[in-house]
Short mmCIF file of C-alpha atoms in Angstrom, two decimals:
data_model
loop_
_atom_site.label_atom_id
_atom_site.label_comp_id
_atom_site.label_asym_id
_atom_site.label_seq_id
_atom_site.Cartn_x
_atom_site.Cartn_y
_atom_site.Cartn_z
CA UNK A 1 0.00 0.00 0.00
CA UNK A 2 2.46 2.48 0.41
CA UNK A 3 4.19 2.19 -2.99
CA UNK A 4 1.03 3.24 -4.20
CA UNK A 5 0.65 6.18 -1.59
CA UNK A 6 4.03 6.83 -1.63
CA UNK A 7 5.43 10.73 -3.05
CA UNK A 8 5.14 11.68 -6.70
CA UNK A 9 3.81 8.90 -8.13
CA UNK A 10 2.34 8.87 -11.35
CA UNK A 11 1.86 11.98 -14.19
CA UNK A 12 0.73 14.73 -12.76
CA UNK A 13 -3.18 15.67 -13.38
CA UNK A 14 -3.59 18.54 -15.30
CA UNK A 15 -5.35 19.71 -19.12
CA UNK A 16 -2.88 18.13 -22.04
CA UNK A 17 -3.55 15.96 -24.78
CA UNK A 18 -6.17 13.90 -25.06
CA UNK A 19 -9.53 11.91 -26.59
CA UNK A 20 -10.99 15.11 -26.62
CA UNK A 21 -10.95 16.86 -30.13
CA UNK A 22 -12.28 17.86 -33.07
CA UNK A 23 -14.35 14.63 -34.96
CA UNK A 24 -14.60 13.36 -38.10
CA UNK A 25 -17.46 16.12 -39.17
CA UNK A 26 -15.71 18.67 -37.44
CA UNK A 27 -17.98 19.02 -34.45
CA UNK A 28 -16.10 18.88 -30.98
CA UNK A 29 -16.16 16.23 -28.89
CA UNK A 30 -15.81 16.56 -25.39
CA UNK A 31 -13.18 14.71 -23.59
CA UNK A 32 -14.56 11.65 -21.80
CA UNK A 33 -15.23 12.38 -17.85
CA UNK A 34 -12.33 10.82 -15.36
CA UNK A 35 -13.07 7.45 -13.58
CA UNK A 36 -15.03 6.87 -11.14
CA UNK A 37 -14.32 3.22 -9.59
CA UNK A 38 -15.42 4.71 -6.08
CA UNK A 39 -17.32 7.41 -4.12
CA UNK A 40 -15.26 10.36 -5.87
CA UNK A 41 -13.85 10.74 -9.41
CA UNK A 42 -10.30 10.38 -9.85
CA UNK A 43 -9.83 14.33 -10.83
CA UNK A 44 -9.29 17.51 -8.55
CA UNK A 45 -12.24 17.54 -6.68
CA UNK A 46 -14.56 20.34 -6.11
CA UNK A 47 -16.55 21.22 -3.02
CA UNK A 48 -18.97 19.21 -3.80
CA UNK A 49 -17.33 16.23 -4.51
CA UNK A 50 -15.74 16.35 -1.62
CA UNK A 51 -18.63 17.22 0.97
CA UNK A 52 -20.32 14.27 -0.79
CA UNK A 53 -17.82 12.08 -0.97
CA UNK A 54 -17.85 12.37 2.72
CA UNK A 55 -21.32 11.46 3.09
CA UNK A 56 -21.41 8.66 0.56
CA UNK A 57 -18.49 6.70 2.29
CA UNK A 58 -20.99 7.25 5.80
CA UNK A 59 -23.73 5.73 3.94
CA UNK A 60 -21.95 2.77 1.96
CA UNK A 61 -19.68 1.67 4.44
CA UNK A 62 -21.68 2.64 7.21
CA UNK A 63 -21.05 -0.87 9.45
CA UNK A 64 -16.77 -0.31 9.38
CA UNK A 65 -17.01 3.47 9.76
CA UNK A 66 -19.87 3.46 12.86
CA UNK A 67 -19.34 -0.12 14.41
CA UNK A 68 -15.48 1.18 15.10
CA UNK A 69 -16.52 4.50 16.30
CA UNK A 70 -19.20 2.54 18.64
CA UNK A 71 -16.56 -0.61 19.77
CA UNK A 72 -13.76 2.13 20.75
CA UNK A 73 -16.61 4.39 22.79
CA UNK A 74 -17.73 1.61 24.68
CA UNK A 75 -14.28 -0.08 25.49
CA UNK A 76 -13.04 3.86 26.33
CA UNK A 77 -16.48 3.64 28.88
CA UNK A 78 -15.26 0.37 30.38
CA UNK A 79 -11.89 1.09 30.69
CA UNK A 80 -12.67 4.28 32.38
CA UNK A 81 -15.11 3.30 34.74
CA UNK A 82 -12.66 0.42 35.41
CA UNK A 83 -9.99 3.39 36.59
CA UNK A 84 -12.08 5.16 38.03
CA UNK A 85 -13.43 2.07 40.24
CA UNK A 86 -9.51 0.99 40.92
CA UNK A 87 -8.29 4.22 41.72
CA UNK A 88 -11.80 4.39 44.24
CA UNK A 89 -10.27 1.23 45.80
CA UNK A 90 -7.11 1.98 46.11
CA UNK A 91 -8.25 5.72 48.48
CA UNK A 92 -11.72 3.92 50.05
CA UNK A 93 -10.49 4.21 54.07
CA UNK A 94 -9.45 7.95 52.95
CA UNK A 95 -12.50 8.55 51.34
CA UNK A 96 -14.81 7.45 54.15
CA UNK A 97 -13.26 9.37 56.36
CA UNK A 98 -13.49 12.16 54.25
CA UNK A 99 -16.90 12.06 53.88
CA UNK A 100 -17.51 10.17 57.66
CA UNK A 101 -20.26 12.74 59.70
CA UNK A 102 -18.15 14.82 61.84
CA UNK A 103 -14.75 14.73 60.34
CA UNK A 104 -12.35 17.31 60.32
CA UNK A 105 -10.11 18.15 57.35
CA UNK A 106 -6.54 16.76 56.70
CA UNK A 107 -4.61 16.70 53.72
CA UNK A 108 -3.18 13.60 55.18
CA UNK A 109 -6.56 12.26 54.09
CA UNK A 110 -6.94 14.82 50.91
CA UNK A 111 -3.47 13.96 49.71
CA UNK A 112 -4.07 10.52 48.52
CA UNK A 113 -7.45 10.88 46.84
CA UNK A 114 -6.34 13.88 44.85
CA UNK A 115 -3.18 11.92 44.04
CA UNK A 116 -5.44 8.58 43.07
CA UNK A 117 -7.64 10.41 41.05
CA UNK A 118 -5.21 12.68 39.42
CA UNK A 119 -3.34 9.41 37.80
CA UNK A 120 -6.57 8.00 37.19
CA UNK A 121 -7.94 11.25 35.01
CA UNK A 122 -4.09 10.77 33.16
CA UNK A 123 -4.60 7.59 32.51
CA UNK A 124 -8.09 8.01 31.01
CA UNK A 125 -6.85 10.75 29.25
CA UNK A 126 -4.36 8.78 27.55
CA UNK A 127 -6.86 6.42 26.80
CA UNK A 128 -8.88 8.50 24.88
CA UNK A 129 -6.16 9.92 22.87
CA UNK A 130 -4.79 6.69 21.67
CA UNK A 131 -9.25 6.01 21.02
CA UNK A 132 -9.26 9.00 18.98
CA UNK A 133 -6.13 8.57 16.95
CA UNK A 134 -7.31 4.89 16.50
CA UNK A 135 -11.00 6.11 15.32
CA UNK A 136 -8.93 8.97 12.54
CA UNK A 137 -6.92 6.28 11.41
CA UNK A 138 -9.44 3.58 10.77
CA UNK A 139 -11.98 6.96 8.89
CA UNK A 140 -8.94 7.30 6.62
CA UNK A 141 -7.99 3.20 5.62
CA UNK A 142 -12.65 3.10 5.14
CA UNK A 143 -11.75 6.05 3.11
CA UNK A 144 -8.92 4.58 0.96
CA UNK A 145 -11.66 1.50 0.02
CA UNK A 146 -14.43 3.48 -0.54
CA UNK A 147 -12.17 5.85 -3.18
CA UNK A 148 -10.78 2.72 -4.64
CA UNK A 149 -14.46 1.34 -4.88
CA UNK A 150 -13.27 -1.70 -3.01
CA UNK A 151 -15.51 -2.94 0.09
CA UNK A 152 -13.84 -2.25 4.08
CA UNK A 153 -14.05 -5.30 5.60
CA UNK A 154 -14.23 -4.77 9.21
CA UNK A 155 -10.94 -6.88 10.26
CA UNK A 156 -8.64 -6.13 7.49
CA UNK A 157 -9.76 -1.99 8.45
CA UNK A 158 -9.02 -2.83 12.80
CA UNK A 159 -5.82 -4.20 11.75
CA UNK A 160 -4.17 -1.90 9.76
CA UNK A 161 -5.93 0.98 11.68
CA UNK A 162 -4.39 -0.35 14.89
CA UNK A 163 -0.89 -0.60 12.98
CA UNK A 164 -0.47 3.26 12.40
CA UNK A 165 -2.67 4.55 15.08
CA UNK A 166 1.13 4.91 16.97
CA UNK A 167 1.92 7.40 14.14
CA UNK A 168 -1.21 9.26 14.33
CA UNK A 169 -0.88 9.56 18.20
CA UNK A 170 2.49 10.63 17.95
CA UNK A 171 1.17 13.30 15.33
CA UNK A 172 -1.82 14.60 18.21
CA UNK A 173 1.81 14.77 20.62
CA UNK A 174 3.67 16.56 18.38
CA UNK A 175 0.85 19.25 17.34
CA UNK A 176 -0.17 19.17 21.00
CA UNK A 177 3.36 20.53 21.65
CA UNK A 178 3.46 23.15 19.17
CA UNK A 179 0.04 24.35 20.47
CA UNK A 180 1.16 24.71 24.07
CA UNK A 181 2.73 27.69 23.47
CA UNK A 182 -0.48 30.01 22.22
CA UNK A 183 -2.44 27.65 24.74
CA UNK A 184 -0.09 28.98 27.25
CA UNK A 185 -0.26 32.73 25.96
CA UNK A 186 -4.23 31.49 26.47
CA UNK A 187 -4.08 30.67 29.68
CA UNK A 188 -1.67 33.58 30.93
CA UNK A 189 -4.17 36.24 29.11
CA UNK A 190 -7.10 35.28 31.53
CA UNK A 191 -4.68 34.40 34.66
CA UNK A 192 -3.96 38.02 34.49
CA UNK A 193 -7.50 39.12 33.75
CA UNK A 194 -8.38 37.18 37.02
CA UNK A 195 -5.45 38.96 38.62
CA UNK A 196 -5.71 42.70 36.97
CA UNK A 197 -9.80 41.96 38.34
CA UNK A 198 -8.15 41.27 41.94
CA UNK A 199 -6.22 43.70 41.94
CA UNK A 200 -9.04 46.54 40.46
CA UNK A 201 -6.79 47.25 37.77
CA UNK A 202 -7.76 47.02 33.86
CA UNK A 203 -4.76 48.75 32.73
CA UNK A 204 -3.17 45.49 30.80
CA UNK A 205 -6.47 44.01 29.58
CA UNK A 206 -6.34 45.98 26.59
CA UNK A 207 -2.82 44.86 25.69
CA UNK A 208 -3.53 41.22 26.51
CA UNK A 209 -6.78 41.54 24.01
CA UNK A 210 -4.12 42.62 21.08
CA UNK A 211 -1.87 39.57 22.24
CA UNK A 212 -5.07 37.22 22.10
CA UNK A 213 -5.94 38.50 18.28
CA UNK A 214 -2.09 37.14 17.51
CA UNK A 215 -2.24 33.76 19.48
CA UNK A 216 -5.65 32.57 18.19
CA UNK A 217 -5.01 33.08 14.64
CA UNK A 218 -1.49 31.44 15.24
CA UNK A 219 -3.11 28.59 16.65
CA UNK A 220 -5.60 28.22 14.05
CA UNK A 221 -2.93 28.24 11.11
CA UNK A 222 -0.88 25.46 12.61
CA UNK A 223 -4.28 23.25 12.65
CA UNK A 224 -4.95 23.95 9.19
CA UNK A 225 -1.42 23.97 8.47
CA UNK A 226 -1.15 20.35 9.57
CA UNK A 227 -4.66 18.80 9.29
CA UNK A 228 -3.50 16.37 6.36
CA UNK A 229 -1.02 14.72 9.14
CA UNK A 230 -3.47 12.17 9.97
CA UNK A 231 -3.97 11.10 6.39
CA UNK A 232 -0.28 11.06 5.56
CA UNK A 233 0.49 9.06 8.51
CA UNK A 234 -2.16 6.15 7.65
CA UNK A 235 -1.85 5.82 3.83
CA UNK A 236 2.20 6.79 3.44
CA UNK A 237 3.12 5.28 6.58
CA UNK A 238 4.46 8.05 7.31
CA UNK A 239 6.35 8.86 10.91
CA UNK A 240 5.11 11.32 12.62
CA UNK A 241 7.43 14.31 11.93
CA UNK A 242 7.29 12.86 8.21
CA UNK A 243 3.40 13.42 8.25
CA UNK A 244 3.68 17.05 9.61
CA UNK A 245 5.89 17.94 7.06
CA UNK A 246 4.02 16.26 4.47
CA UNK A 247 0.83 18.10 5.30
CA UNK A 248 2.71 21.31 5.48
CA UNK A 249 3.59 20.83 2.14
CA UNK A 250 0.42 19.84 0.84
CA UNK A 251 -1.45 22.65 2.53
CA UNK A 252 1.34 25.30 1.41
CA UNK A 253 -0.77 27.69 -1.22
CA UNK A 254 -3.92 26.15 -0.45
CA UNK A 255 -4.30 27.08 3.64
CA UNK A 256 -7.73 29.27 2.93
CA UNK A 257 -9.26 26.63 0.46
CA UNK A 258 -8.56 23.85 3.48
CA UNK A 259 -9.86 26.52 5.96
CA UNK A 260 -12.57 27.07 4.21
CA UNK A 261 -13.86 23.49 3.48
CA UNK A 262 -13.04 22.38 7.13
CA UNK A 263 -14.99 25.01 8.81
CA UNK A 264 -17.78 24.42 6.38
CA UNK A 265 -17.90 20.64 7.40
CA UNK A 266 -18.06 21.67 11.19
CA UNK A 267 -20.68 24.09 10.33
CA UNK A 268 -22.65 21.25 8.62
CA UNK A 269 -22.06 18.88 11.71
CA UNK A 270 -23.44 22.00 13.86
CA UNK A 271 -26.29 21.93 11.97
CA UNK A 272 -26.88 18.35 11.98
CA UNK A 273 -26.62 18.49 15.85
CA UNK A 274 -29.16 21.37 15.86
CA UNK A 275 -31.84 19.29 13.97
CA UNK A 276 -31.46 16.09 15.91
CA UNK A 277 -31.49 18.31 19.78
CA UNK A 278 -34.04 21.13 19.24
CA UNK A 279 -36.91 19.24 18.14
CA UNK A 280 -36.26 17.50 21.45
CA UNK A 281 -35.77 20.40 23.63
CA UNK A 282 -39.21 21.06 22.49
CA UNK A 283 -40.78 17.89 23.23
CA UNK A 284 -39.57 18.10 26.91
CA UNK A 285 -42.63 17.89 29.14
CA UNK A 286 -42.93 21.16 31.40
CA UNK A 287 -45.57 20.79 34.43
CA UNK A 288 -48.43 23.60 33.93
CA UNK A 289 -50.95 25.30 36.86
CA UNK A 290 -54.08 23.67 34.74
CA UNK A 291 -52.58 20.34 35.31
CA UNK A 292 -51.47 20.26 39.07
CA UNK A 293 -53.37 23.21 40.62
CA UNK A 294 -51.58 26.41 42.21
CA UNK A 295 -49.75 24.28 44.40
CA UNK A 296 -48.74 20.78 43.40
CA UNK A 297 -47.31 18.30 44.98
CA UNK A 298 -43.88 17.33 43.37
CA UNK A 299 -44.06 13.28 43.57
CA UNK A 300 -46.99 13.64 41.96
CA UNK A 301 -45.88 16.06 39.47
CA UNK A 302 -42.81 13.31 38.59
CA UNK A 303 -45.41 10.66 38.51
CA UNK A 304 -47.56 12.26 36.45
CA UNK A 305 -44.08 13.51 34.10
CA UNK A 306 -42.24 10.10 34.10
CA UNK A 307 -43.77 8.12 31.37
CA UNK A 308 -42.94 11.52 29.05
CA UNK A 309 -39.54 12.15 30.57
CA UNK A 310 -38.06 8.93 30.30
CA UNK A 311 -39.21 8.53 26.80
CA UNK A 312 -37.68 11.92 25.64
CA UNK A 313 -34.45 11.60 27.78
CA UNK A 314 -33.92 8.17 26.08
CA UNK A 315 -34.28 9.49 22.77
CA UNK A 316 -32.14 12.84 23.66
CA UNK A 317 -29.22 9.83 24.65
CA UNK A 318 -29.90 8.01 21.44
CA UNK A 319 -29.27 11.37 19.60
CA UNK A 320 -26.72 12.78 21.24
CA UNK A 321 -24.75 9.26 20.39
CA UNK A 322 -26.09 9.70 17.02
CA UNK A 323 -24.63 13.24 16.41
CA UNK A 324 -21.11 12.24 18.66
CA UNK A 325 -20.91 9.16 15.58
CA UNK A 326 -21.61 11.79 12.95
CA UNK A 327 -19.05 13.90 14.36
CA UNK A 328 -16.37 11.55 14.96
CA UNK A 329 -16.49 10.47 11.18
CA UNK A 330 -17.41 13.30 8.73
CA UNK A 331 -14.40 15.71 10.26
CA UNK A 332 -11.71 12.71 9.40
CA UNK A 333 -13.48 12.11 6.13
CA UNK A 334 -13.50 15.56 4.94
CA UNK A 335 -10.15 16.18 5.73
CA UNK A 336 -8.78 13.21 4.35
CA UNK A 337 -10.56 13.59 0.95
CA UNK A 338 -8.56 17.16 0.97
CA UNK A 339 -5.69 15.69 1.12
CA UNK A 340 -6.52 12.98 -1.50
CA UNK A 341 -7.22 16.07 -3.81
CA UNK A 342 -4.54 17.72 -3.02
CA UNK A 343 -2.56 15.32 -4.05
CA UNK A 344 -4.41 14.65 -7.32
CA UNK A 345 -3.67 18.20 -7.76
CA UNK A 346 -0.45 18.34 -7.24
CA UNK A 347 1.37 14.38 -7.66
CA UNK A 348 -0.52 13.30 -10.36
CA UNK A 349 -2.48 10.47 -7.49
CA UNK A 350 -5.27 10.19 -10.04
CA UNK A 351 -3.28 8.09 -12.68
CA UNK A 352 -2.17 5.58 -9.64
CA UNK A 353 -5.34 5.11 -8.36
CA UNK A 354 -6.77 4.48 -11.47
CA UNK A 355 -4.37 1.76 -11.86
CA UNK A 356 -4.62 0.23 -8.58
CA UNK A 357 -8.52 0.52 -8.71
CA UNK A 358 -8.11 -1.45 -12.13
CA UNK A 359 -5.67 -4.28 -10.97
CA UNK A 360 -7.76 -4.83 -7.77
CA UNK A 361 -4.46 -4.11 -5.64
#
C-alpha cells in the first residue's frame, strides 16, 4: 500500500492531450469524464465532490465506519469506569473518612485521593487519545476502500488501523506541543484578567486583548497547516514528523481553500446536531398550573411527568450518540478527501489510483 501512496507517483493531473478533439465532421467532442471506480472521481475535486464524498463513504460503508466508532466508545467507557473504580479502591479508608459525619479536614486524608484520582484522570486521558487517533486512522484506511471502490471489511480496516494509530498519536503529541505555546499565551491572558480583576486594575487588559488576536489566529494556522497529518500518517506510513511535514507541504498555497472546506464541514455537523437536539428540547414535558393546581405536589408532578420524561431523555441519549458518531467520522473524512485532492492536484495520485482501482491491488 504504500508504494502506491508513496510521493510523486504517477503523471501529474492537469489539461494536455487527449480523446478530446475535433471529430470526423468537425464538431467537438468533449473529452470523456475521469473514472469513477469509487465514491469520488479520480480528478481535482470540487466542493462538492468532496462534501459528498464524505457522506457517501458514511452511507456505503456505514457498518466499518460506525461499528469502530461505537466498539472504541464503549471499550473507552469500560476502561474508564474500570480506573475510576480501581483508583476508588485503592483511596476507600481515605474517602470514608473524608466524607464520615463529623470529620475534620486533613490533607493527610486529601493527599491521597487527589493523588489517586489525578493518575486516574491521566490515565483516562491517555486512553482516549490513543481512542481517537485509533477512530482517525481507521476513517482514513474506510476512506482509501471506498475511493478505490473496493468494500472495508471490518478486520482487514481494525488491523491496519491499529498498525499506524502509533503514528497518528504521535502526530496529536507533536501538534499538542506546538500548540502549548499560544495555549499557554491562552491561559496567561485570563490568569492576568483574574489577577488585573483582583487587583481593580484594567490597565493590561487591553494589551492582553491585542496579544489574544495574535495567538488565536497562530493557533488556528498550525491546525490547518497540519490537518493532512493524519492522512499522511495512515496511507504513506508516514512517521510522525514525516506526516507534519508532508501536510505542510500539501497545505502550502492552499491554507484558505482547506480553511474554508473544514470550517464548512463543522458548520454542517453544527447543523446536523441542531436538527437532531431542538426538536427535542421542544418535546420536553414542562408541568403547567391547569394540570397540578396552584400548588402541586412534586411526587406527583414526577409521577404524572415520568412516562414523558423517560421517553424523551432516552431518545435525547440516542441522539446525542447519534450526532457524537456523525461527528467523529465526517471531520476525518473531509479532511482526508482534501488531502486525496490535493494530491491529485499536485502528484498526479489520479493516474495511480486508477491503476490500482483497475488491478484490484
Amino acid at each position: 500500500m504504500s508504494d502506491m501512496w508513496g510521493q510523486g507517483q504517477g503523471p501529474r493531473y492537469g489539461p494536455g492531450p487527449g480523446p478530446g478533439g475535433y471529430g470526423w465532421g468537425g464538431g467537438w467532442t468533449p473529452p470523456p469524464p475521469p473514472p469513477q471506480p469509487g465514491v469520488i472521481p479520480l480528478a481535482p475535486l470540487g466542493v462538492d465532490r468532496i462534501l459528498g464524498g464524505a457522506f457517501k463513504t458514511m452511507r456505503r460503508h456505514a457498518k466499518p465506519l460506525f461499528g469502530t466508532v461505537l466498539l472504541v466508545y464503549l471499550v473507552l467507557g469500560v476502561l474508564a469506569v474500570a480506573a475510576f473504580f480501581l483508583g476508588f479502591l485503592a483511596v476507600s479508608d481515605d474517602v470514608r473518612q473524608l466524607v464520615h459525619d463529623g470529620s475534620h479536614f486533613s490533607w493527610d486524608r486529601v493527599r491521597p485521593v487527589l493523588v489517586a484520582f489525578g493518575v486516574v484522570w491521566a490515565v483516562v486521558m491517555v486512553l482516549f487519545m490513543v481512542g481517537m487517533a485509533f477512530i482517525q486512522s481507521a476513517c482514513t484506511v474506510v476512506l482509501r476502500e471506498a475511493v478505490l471502490g473496493r468494500p472495508a471489511r471490518f478486520g482487514a480496516v481494525w488491523r491496519h488501523a491499529w498498525s499506524r494509530t502509533p503514528s497518528v498519536l504521535g502526530v496529536g503529541l507533536l501538534m499538542g506541543l506546538i500548540a502549548a505555546v499560544p495555549a499557554g499565551l491562552v491561559a496567561a491572558y485570563f490568569v492576568a484578567i483574574f489577577a488585573s480583576l483582583l487587583g481593580h486594575s484594567a490597565a493590561p487588559i487591553g494589551l492582553l486583548f491585542l496579544l489574544m488576536l495574535v495567538v488565536v489566529p497562530l493557533a488556528l494556522w498550525i491546525y490547518v497547516l497540519f490537518a493532512f497529518a493524519p492522512a499522511a500518517a495512515t496511507l504513506e506510513e508516514a512517521g510522525p514528523v514525516l506526516a507534519l511535514r508532508r501536510s505542510a507541504r500539501l497545505v502550502k498555497g492552499a491554507w484558505w481553500r482547506t480553511f474554508g472546506i473544514i470550517l464548512l464541514a463543522g458548520v454542517i455537523v453544527f447543523g446536523i446536531s441542531l436538527a437532531v437536539r431542538v426538536p427535542l428540547q421542544f418535546a420536553m414535558p414542562t408541568p403547567t398550573p391547569s394540570q397540578f393546581g396552584t400548588s402541586p405536589d412534586p411526587a406527583e408532578v414526577l409521577r404524572t411527568m415520568m412516562p414523558t420524561l423517560g421517553l424523551v431523555m432516552a431518545l435525547s441519549m440516542i441522539a446525542n450518540l447519534v450526532v457524537q458518531l456523525v461527528s467523529a467520522v465526517f471531520g476525518p473524512l473531509v479532511t482526508s478527501l482534501l488531502y486525496i485532492d490535493q494530491r491529485i492536484r499536485r502528484e498526479g495520485l489520479a493516474h495511480t489510483l486508477e491503476l490500482a482501482a483497475r488491478n484490484g491491488s
